[in-house]
Amino acid sequence: MFGFRKKDKKNLYHCYFLCLLAAICFWLPSISIQATEAKKGDTVTDGTFTYIILTKARAKKDGTVSVYGLNKNTFNDKDEKKSNDSPKKLEVPARIKYREGYYNITATGSSGKATLAGKSSNYQYYWGNAKKIILPDTITKIGDNSFAKTKTLKEITIPSKVTAIGGEAFYHTGLTEITIPASVEFIGRAAFWKCKKLEKVIWQEGIEVIGKWAFQESGLEQAVLPEGLTEIKQAAFSKCVSLKQVELPSSVEKIGAGVFSSCEKLKKVAVKAENRFYQAIEQVIYTKDGTIVVDGNAATGSFEIEDNVEIIGKCAFEGNKKLTEITIPDSVKLIKEGAFLNCKKLKKAVIGKGVTKLGASSFAKCFSLKKITIPNSVKKIERNAFYNCRKIKTVTMGEQVSYLGSRAFAACQSLQAIEIPGTISMIGKRAFYQNTSMTNLEILEGVEHIDEQAFASCALSSVSLPESIRTIGAAAFQGNKDLEEIYLPAAV
């Protein structure tokens, strides 16, 4: 057996203590570094720009970050209505060093966390008064709201590795020209919305999808779209008031509703002959088989739809201010939602005898329309179908109408009298609301229900209700100051 003297034990404990202290000193730095290591989602800054970490740096491997705005602690860029001292020329670096790692800038914007017009509880996207922004070649994605509302921005080059431009990325900027490189496959919703000074887009083959409202209210004068494009989503070029020419490639397979709606100056529309899905006849886009009208915003004056058409598509003629008369053939069965919405100069509409349904807002806000005859084939008149057709004086309703939607004829201020056929079981909510010239109303036998405010705020002095009426909704006749008496049938 071996033993230790008291003094030897004391020396041994002292040695243990020194070893423990050395170990603690050795481990502390690594613990500190690990605790402060950057994490995915952390925000960092280099003094000028603010970044969000996408992937953290590891040994022998760089991390990646997204740049999403100026450092709001450096520049006075918080309030766009006030003057700020941010530079007029901004150059985003390709790489930054943060703590123990290096990070490549691979994206701009929020990586999907943005809100409209660069306002968010978490992030700040306002780029001050920059007129020119230079992006590095390392960037592969322009994220949502990246440069939104930088109204002074006139010049930017999209790097050649970018594959997608996010939603509202350049919303309401001052860009005058932009080149879409061949690497870009997708342009997000409202990406260039309200870029009213954007007159020219240089397209390179590569783009596949143009998102909803992508160029809405921009200053484009022509849209000659490249081969390879397969889909144009809803209202992508709507309200481009300077747009005169459109040319669609042979590759387009899908066109959304109202793509060129309210393009006031649009005169020339062409589709490549090789396209398997669409064709242009007299500046109007039809499906290749001729059964659907897709877009008619270049139609002018008195226009006749082709005989083989069965459907007039959603928002097909919406906002056409050049159309004065429309003739719809008997082959048409369906007029979809918003088909002639806001055709302010449309004076006459001849609806074919094959139409069975008038979609929601199909003729709404046709301010010049004076007369409408609904053929016997029509069974459904959807909500707002003729809403705010201010000059309509007479309406002849077909004998097969079974459904009359809410506000179907509301705010038709010149309509003086109406006869409602007994085939309609219910008159929809506010169906004739605020028809301030309507003095006479006759509802034929068969109608059972009158919904809320159906005839409110009219000028009725004479009302004839049939014995078939069972319910009358709240305020159905409210505000008819000249109505002195009304007969309520026994079944009510």
Coordinates of C-alpha atoms in Angstrom, one line a residue:
M1 CA 0.0 0.0 0.0
F2 CA 1.2 3.4 -0.9
G3 CA 0.2 6.5 1.1
F4 CA 0.5 10.3 1.0
R5 CA 1.7 12.6 3.7
K6 CA -0.6 15.5 4.5
K7 CA 1.8 17.9 2.7
D8 CA 1.8 15.7 -0.4
K9 CA -2.0 15.7 -0.5
K10 CA -2.1 19.5 -0.3
N11 CA 0.3 19.8 -3.2
L12 CA -1.8 17.3 -5.2
Y13 CA -5.0 19.3 -4.6
H14 CA -3.2 22.4 -5.7
C15 CA -2.1 20.7 -8.9
Y16 CA -5.7 19.6 -9.6
F17 CA -6.9 23.2 -9.2
L18 CA -4.3 24.5 -11.6
C19 CA -5.3 21.9 -14.2
L20 CA -9.0 22.7 -13.8
L21 CA -8.3 26.4 -14.2
A22 CA -6.3 25.8 -17.3
A23 CA -9.1 23.7 -18.8
I24 CA -11.6 26.5 -18.1
C25 CA -9.4 29.1 -19.7
F26 CA -9.0 26.8 -22.7
W27 CA -12.7 26.2 -23.2
L28 CA -14.1 29.7 -22.4
P29 CA -13.1 31.3 -25.8
S30 CA -14.7 28.5 -27.7
I31 CA -17.9 28.8 -25.7
S32 CA -18.0 32.5 -26.3
I33 CA -17.4 32.1 -30.0
Q34 CA -20.1 29.4 -30.2
A35 CA -22.6 31.6 -28.3
T36 CA -22.1 34.5 -30.6
E37 CA -22.0 32.5 -33.9
A38 CA -24.3 33.9 -36.5
K39 CA -27.6 32.0 -37.1
K40 CA -29.9 31.7 -40.0
G41 CA -32.3 34.7 -39.9
D42 CA -30.0 37.0 -37.9
T43 CA -29.7 40.5 -39.2
V44 CA -26.2 42.0 -39.6
T45 CA -24.8 45.2 -41.1
D46 CA -21.6 46.5 -42.6
G47 CA -22.4 50.1 -41.7
T48 CA -24.1 50.9 -45.0
F49 CA -26.4 48.0 -45.8
T50 CA -28.5 45.7 -43.6
Y51 CA -28.4 41.9 -44.3
I52 CA -30.3 38.8 -43.3
I53 CA -28.4 35.6 -43.0
L54 CA -29.6 32.8 -45.3
T55 CA -27.0 30.2 -44.5
K56 CA -24.3 30.5 -41.8
A57 CA -20.6 30.3 -42.5
R58 CA -18.9 27.1 -41.7
A59 CA -15.3 25.9 -41.7
K60 CA -13.9 26.3 -45.3
K61 CA -17.3 27.3 -46.6
D62 CA -18.8 30.7 -47.0
G63 CA -22.3 31.5 -45.8
T64 CA -24.9 33.5 -47.8
V65 CA -26.9 36.6 -47.0
S66 CA -29.7 38.7 -48.5
V67 CA -29.4 42.5 -48.6
Y68 CA -32.6 44.2 -47.8
G69 CA -32.0 47.8 -47.4
L70 CA -29.9 50.7 -46.0
N71 CA -28.8 50.6 -42.4
K72 CA -31.4 52.9 -40.9
N73 CA -29.0 53.8 -38.1
T74 CA -26.5 55.2 -40.6
F75 CA -28.7 57.2 -42.9
N76 CA -31.9 59.2 -42.4
D77 CA -34.0 56.9 -44.6
K78 CA -36.8 56.0 -42.3
D79 CA -39.4 58.4 -43.8
E80 CA -39.5 58.8 -47.5
K81 CA -41.4 62.1 -47.2
K82 CA -38.5 63.7 -45.5
S83 CA -35.1 64.6 -47.0
N84 CA -32.4 62.1 -46.3
D85 CA -28.7 61.8 -46.6
S86 CA -28.4 58.4 -48.2
P87 CA -26.1 58.4 -51.4
K88 CA -27.6 58.8 -54.9
K89 CA -25.4 55.9 -56.1
L90 CA -25.4 52.6 -54.1
E91 CA -23.1 49.7 -54.8
V92 CA -23.9 46.4 -53.0
P93 CA -20.8 44.4 -52.2
A94 CA -20.3 40.8 -53.4
R95 CA -19.1 39.6 -50.0
I96 CA -18.9 40.6 -46.4
K97 CA -17.0 39.4 -43.3
Y98 CA -19.0 39.0 -40.2
R99 CA -17.5 37.7 -37.0
E100 CA -15.5 34.6 -37.9
G101 CA -17.1 33.9 -41.3
Y102 CA -17.5 35.3 -44.8
Y103 CA -20.8 35.7 -46.5
N104 CA -21.7 36.0 -50.2
I105 CA -24.6 38.3 -51.1
T106 CA -26.9 36.0 -53.1
A107 CA -30.3 37.8 -52.9
T108 CA -32.0 41.1 -52.3
G109 CA -35.2 41.7 -50.4
S110 CA -36.9 39.8 -47.7
S111 CA -36.7 36.2 -48.8
G112 CA -40.5 36.0 -48.6
K113 CA -41.2 38.1 -45.5
A114 CA -41.9 41.4 -47.2
T115 CA -45.1 43.4 -47.2
L116 CA -46.5 45.8 -49.8
A117 CA -44.5 49.0 -50.6
G118 CA -41.6 48.1 -48.3
K119 CA -43.3 48.5 -45.0
S120 CA -43.0 45.8 -42.4
S121 CA -42.9 45.5 -38.6
N122 CA -39.5 43.7 -38.9
Y123 CA -37.7 45.2 -41.9
Q124 CA -36.9 48.4 -43.7
Y125 CA -36.6 48.3 -47.5
Y126 CA -36.5 52.0 -48.3
W127 CA -33.4 52.8 -50.4
G128 CA -33.3 56.5 -49.8
N129 CA -32.9 58.8 -52.8
A130 CA -30.7 56.4 -54.8
K131 CA -30.8 57.0 -58.5
K132 CA -28.5 54.1 -59.4
I133 CA -28.0 50.8 -57.7
I134 CA -25.2 48.4 -58.6
L135 CA -25.7 44.8 -57.8
P136 CA -22.9 42.1 -57.7
D137 CA -22.8 39.1 -60.0
T138 CA -23.3 36.8 -57.0
I139 CA -27.0 37.6 -56.7
T140 CA -29.3 34.9 -57.9
K141 CA -32.7 36.2 -56.7
I142 CA -34.4 39.6 -56.5
G143 CA -36.7 39.1 -53.5
D144 CA -40.1 40.6 -52.7
N145 CA -40.2 44.3 -52.3
S146 CA -36.5 44.6 -52.8
F147 CA -36.5 48.2 -54.2
A148 CA -40.2 49.1 -53.7
K149 CA -41.1 52.8 -53.7
T150 CA -37.6 54.0 -54.5
K151 CA -39.2 56.6 -56.8
T152 CA -35.8 58.2 -57.6
L153 CA -34.3 54.9 -58.9
K154 CA -33.7 55.2 -62.6
E155 CA -30.9 52.7 -63.3
I156 CA -30.2 49.1 -62.2
T157 CA -28.8 46.1 -64.0
I158 CA -30.2 42.7 -63.1
P159 CA -27.2 40.3 -62.7
S160 CA -26.9 37.4 -65.2
K161 CA -27.4 34.7 -62.5
V162 CA -30.8 35.9 -61.3
T163 CA -33.5 33.3 -61.8
A164 CA -36.5 35.1 -60.3
I165 CA -37.7 38.6 -59.7
G166 CA -40.0 38.7 -56.6
G167 CA -43.4 40.3 -56.0
E168 CA -43.4 44.1 -56.0
A169 CA -39.6 44.1 -56.3
F170 CA -39.5 47.3 -58.3
Y171 CA -43.0 48.6 -57.4
H172 CA -43.5 52.3 -58.0
T173 CA -39.8 53.0 -58.9
G174 CA -38.6 55.6 -61.5
L175 CA -37.0 53.0 -63.8
T176 CA -37.1 54.0 -67.5
E177 CA -35.7 50.9 -69.1
I178 CA -34.8 47.4 -67.8
T179 CA -33.2 44.3 -69.4
I180 CA -34.5 40.9 -68.3
P181 CA -31.5 38.6 -68.7
A182 CA -31.9 35.0 -70.1
S183 CA -31.4 33.5 -66.6
V184 CA -34.7 35.0 -65.3
E185 CA -37.5 32.4 -65.5
F186 CA -40.1 34.0 -63.4
I187 CA -41.3 37.6 -62.8
G188 CA -43.5 37.9 -59.6
R189 CA -46.8 39.6 -59.0
A190 CA -46.8 43.4 -59.4
A191 CA -43.0 43.3 -59.8
F192 CA -43.0 46.5 -62.0
W193 CA -46.4 47.8 -61.0
K194 CA -46.8 51.6 -61.2
C195 CA -43.4 52.1 -62.9
K196 CA -45.0 54.8 -65.0
K197 CA -41.7 55.9 -66.5
L198 CA -40.8 52.4 -67.6
E199 CA -41.1 52.7 -71.4
K200 CA -38.9 49.8 -72.5
V201 CA -38.2 46.3 -71.5
I202 CA -35.5 44.4 -73.3
W203 CA -36.4 40.7 -73.2
Q204 CA -33.9 37.9 -73.6
E205 CA -35.2 34.3 -74.2
G206 CA -35.5 32.5 -70.9
I207 CA -38.5 34.0 -69.2
E208 CA -41.3 31.4 -68.6
V209 CA -43.9 33.0 -66.4
I210 CA -45.0 36.6 -66.0
G211 CA -47.0 37.0 -62.8
K212 CA -50.2 38.8 -62.0
W213 CA -50.1 42.6 -62.4
A214 CA -46.4 42.4 -63.2
F215 CA -46.3 45.5 -65.4
Q216 CA -49.7 47.0 -64.5
E217 CA -49.9 50.8 -64.8
S218 CA -46.4 50.9 -66.3
G219 CA -45.3 53.2 -69.1
L220 CA -44.6 50.4 -71.7
E221 CA -45.2 51.3 -75.3
Q222 CA -44.9 47.8 -76.7
A223 CA -44.8 44.2 -75.4
V224 CA -43.0 42.0 -77.9
L225 CA -42.6 38.9 -75.8
P226 CA -39.8 36.3 -76.3
E227 CA -40.0 32.7 -77.3
G228 CA -40.0 30.3 -74.3
L229 CA -42.7 32.3 -72.4
T230 CA -45.4 29.8 -71.5
E231 CA -47.8 31.8 -69.2
I232 CA -48.9 35.3 -68.7
K233 CA -51.0 35.7 -65.6
Q234 CA -54.0 37.9 -64.8
A235 CA -53.8 41.6 -65.7
A236 CA -50.0 41.4 -66.2
F237 CA -50.1 44.4 -68.6
S238 CA -53.4 46.0 -67.6
K239 CA -53.8 49.8 -67.5
C240 CA -50.7 50.4 -69.5
V241 CA -52.2 53.5 -71.1
S242 CA -49.3 54.0 -73.5
L243 CA -49.2 50.4 -74.8
K244 CA -49.7 50.3 -78.6
Q245 CA -48.4 47.0 -79.8
V246 CA -48.4 43.4 -78.5
E247 CA -46.8 40.3 -80.0
L248 CA -47.1 36.9 -78.4
P249 CA -44.7 34.1 -79.1
S250 CA -45.5 30.6 -80.4
S251 CA -44.6 29.1 -76.9
V252 CA -47.5 30.8 -74.9
E253 CA -49.8 28.1 -73.5
K254 CA -51.8 30.1 -71.0
I255 CA -53.1 33.7 -70.9
G256 CA -54.9 34.9 -67.7
A257 CA -57.9 37.2 -67.4
G258 CA -57.7 40.8 -68.5
V259 CA -54.0 40.6 -69.4
F260 CA -54.3 43.8 -71.6
S261 CA -57.4 45.3 -70.0
S262 CA -57.8 49.1 -70.0
C263 CA -54.9 49.6 -72.5
E264 CA -56.4 52.6 -74.1
K265 CA -54.0 53.0 -77.1
L266 CA -53.6 49.3 -77.9
K267 CA -54.1 48.9 -81.7
K268 CA -52.0 46.1 -82.9
V269 CA -52.1 42.5 -81.5
A270 CA -50.4 39.6 -83.1
V271 CA -49.8 35.9 -82.1
K272 CA -47.2 33.9 -83.9
A273 CA -48.8 31.5 -86.4
E274 CA -47.0 28.5 -84.9
N275 CA -48.8 28.9 -81.6
R276 CA -50.9 25.8 -80.8
F277 CA -53.2 27.5 -78.3
Y278 CA -54.0 31.0 -79.5
Q279 CA -54.7 33.1 -82.6
A280 CA -55.4 36.8 -83.3
I281 CA -58.3 37.7 -85.6
E282 CA -58.8 41.4 -86.3
Q283 CA -56.6 42.3 -83.3
V284 CA -58.6 40.1 -80.9
I285 CA -57.1 37.1 -79.2
Y286 CA -59.1 33.8 -79.5
T287 CA -58.3 30.3 -78.6
K288 CA -56.9 28.3 -81.5
D289 CA -60.2 26.4 -82.0
G290 CA -62.1 29.7 -82.0
T291 CA -64.4 28.9 -79.1
I292 CA -63.3 31.4 -76.6
V293 CA -62.6 35.1 -76.8
V294 CA -59.5 35.7 -74.6
D295 CA -58.7 39.4 -75.0
G296 CA -60.5 42.1 -77.1
N297 CA -58.9 45.3 -75.9
A298 CA -57.7 46.3 -79.3
A299 CA -61.2 46.0 -80.8
T300 CA -62.6 49.3 -82.1
G301 CA -65.9 50.8 -83.1
S302 CA -68.6 48.4 -84.1
F303 CA -67.3 44.9 -83.6
E304 CA -68.8 41.4 -84.3
I305 CA -67.5 38.4 -82.5
E306 CA -66.7 35.4 -84.6
D307 CA -69.5 32.9 -85.2
N308 CA -67.9 29.8 -83.6
V309 CA -67.3 31.4 -80.2
E310 CA -69.0 29.7 -77.2
I311 CA -67.5 31.7 -74.4
I312 CA -66.5 35.3 -73.9
G313 CA -63.7 35.1 -71.4
K314 CA -63.3 36.8 -68.0
C315 CA -62.5 40.5 -68.5
A316 CA -62.1 39.9 -72.2
F317 CA -63.0 43.5 -73.2
E318 CA -62.6 45.1 -69.8
G319 CA -61.8 48.8 -70.0
N320 CA -62.0 49.0 -73.8
K321 CA -62.7 52.7 -74.5
K322 CA -62.7 52.3 -78.3
L323 CA -65.6 49.9 -78.5
T324 CA -69.0 51.5 -79.4
E325 CA -71.1 48.5 -80.4
I326 CA -70.8 44.7 -79.9
T327 CA -72.7 41.9 -81.6
I328 CA -72.6 38.6 -79.8
P329 CA -73.5 35.6 -82.0
D330 CA -76.1 32.9 -81.1
S331 CA -73.2 30.4 -80.7
V332 CA -72.1 32.1 -77.4
K333 CA -73.4 30.3 -74.3
L334 CA -71.6 32.1 -71.6
I335 CA -70.5 35.7 -71.0
K336 CA -68.0 35.5 -68.1
E337 CA -67.3 37.8 -65.2
G338 CA -66.3 41.4 -66.2
A339 CA -66.3 40.6 -69.9
F340 CA -67.4 44.2 -70.9
L341 CA -66.8 45.8 -67.5
N342 CA -66.1 49.6 -67.8
C343 CA -66.5 49.8 -71.5
K344 CA -67.5 53.4 -71.1
K345 CA -68.3 54.2 -74.8
L346 CA -70.3 51.0 -75.5
K347 CA -73.7 52.3 -76.7
K348 CA -75.2 49.1 -78.0
A349 CA -75.0 45.4 -77.1
V350 CA -76.8 42.7 -79.1
I351 CA -76.8 39.6 -77.0
G352 CA -77.2 36.3 -79.0
K353 CA -80.1 33.9 -78.5
G354 CA -77.8 31.1 -77.2
V355 CA -76.5 32.9 -74.1
T356 CA -77.6 31.2 -70.9
K357 CA -75.6 33.2 -68.3
L358 CA -74.5 36.8 -67.8
G359 CA -71.5 36.7 -65.4
A360 CA -70.9 39.0 -62.5
S361 CA -70.1 42.6 -63.6
S362 CA -70.3 41.4 -67.2
F363 CA -71.6 44.8 -68.4
A364 CA -71.1 46.9 -65.3
K365 CA -70.1 50.6 -65.7
C366 CA -71.0 50.7 -69.4
F367 CA -71.9 54.3 -68.9
S368 CA -73.1 54.9 -72.5
L369 CA -75.3 51.8 -72.9
K370 CA -79.0 53.0 -73.4
K371 CA -81.0 49.8 -74.0
I372 CA -80.6 46.1 -73.2
T373 CA -82.7 43.2 -74.4
I374 CA -82.0 40.0 -72.5
P375 CA -83.0 37.0 -74.7
N376 CA -85.2 34.1 -73.5
S377 CA -82.2 31.8 -73.4
V378 CA -80.7 33.6 -70.4
K379 CA -81.4 31.8 -67.1
K380 CA -78.9 33.6 -64.8
I381 CA -78.0 37.2 -64.3
E382 CA -75.2 37.3 -61.8
R383 CA -74.4 40.0 -59.3
N384 CA -73.5 43.5 -60.6
A385 CA -74.2 42.4 -64.2
F386 CA -75.4 45.9 -65.2
Y387 CA -74.4 47.8 -62.2
N388 CA -74.0 51.6 -62.7
C389 CA -75.1 51.6 -66.4
R390 CA -76.2 55.2 -65.9
K391 CA -77.9 55.8 -69.3
I392 CA -80.0 52.6 -69.6
K393 CA -83.6 53.6 -70.0
T394 CA -85.2 50.3 -70.9
V395 CA -84.6 46.7 -70.0
T396 CA -86.5 43.8 -71.6
M397 CA -86.0 40.7 -69.5
G398 CA -86.2 37.3 -71.0
E399 CA -88.9 34.8 -70.0
Q400 CA -86.5 32.1 -68.7
V401 CA -84.5 34.1 -66.2
S402 CA -84.6 32.2 -62.9
Y403 CA -81.8 34.0 -61.0
L404 CA -81.2 37.7 -60.5
G405 CA -78.1 38.5 -58.4
S406 CA -77.4 41.2 -56.0
R407 CA -77.0 44.7 -57.4
A408 CA -77.7 43.3 -60.9
F409 CA -79.3 46.6 -62.1
A410 CA -78.3 48.9 -59.2
A411 CA -77.4 52.5 -59.8
C412 CA -79.0 52.5 -63.3
Q413 CA -80.1 56.1 -62.8
S414 CA -82.0 56.5 -66.1
L415 CA -84.1 53.3 -65.8
Q416 CA -87.7 54.4 -65.4
A417 CA -89.7 51.2 -65.3
I418 CA -89.1 47.4 -65.1
E419 CA -91.2 44.3 -65.5
I420 CA -89.8 41.3 -63.6
P421 CA -90.8 37.9 -65.0
G422 CA -92.4 35.3 -62.7
T423 CA -89.6 32.8 -63.5
I424 CA -87.4 34.6 -61.0
S425 CA -87.9 33.0 -57.6
M426 CA -85.9 35.7 -55.7
I427 CA -85.0 39.3 -56.5
G428 CA -81.4 39.7 -55.1
K429 CA -80.2 42.0 -52.5
R430 CA -80.0 45.6 -53.7
A431 CA -80.9 44.4 -57.2
F432 CA -82.4 47.8 -58.2
Y433 CA -80.9 49.9 -55.5
Q434 CA -80.5 53.7 -56.1
N435 CA -82.3 53.7 -59.5
T436 CA -83.4 57.3 -58.9
S437 CA -85.6 57.5 -62.1
M438 CA -87.5 54.3 -61.6
T439 CA -91.1 55.2 -60.9
N440 CA -93.0 52.0 -61.9
L441 CA -92.5 48.4 -60.9
E442 CA -94.4 45.4 -61.9
I443 CA -93.5 41.9 -60.6
L444 CA -95.3 39.1 -62.4
E445 CA -96.9 36.1 -60.7
G446 CA -94.4 33.4 -59.7
V447 CA -91.8 35.6 -57.8
E448 CA -91.7 34.5 -54.2
H449 CA -88.9 36.5 -52.5
I450 CA -87.7 40.1 -52.5
D451 CA -84.3 40.4 -50.7
E452 CA -82.9 43.3 -48.6
Q453 CA -83.0 46.8 -50.1
A454 CA -83.9 45.4 -53.5
F455 CA -85.7 48.6 -54.5
A456 CA -84.4 51.0 -51.8
S457 CA -83.6 54.6 -52.7
C458 CA -85.6 54.5 -56.0
A459 CA -88.4 56.9 -57.1
L460 CA -91.2 54.4 -57.0
S461 CA -94.8 55.7 -57.0
S462 CA -96.5 52.6 -58.3
V463 CA -95.7 49.0 -57.2
S464 CA -97.6 45.9 -58.2
L465 CA -96.8 42.8 -56.2
P466 CA -98.2 39.3 -57.1
E467 CA -100.0 36.9 -54.8
S468 CA -97.0 34.6 -55.0
I469 CA -94.8 36.9 -52.8
R470 CA -93.9 35.2 -49.5
T471 CA -91.0 37.2 -48.1
I472 CA -89.9 40.9 -48.3
G473 CA -86.5 41.6 -46.9
A474 CA -85.4 44.5 -44.6
A475 CA -85.6 48.0 -46.1
A476 CA -86.7 46.5 -49.5
F477 CA -88.6 49.7 -50.4
Q478 CA -86.8 52.2 -48.1
G479 CA -86.4 55.7 -49.3
N480 CA -89.1 55.7 -52.0
K481 CA -90.6 59.1 -50.9
D482 CA -93.4 59.1 -53.5
L483 CA -94.7 55.7 -52.7
E484 CA -98.0 56.3 -50.8
E485 CA -99.5 52.9 -50.7
I486 CA -98.6 49.2 -51.4
Y487 CA -100.6 46.0 -51.4
L488 CA -99.2 43.1 -49.4
P489 CA -100.3 39.7 -50.7
A490 CA -101.9 37.3 -48.2
A491 CA -98.9 34.8 -48.4
V492 CA -96.3 37.4 -47.2

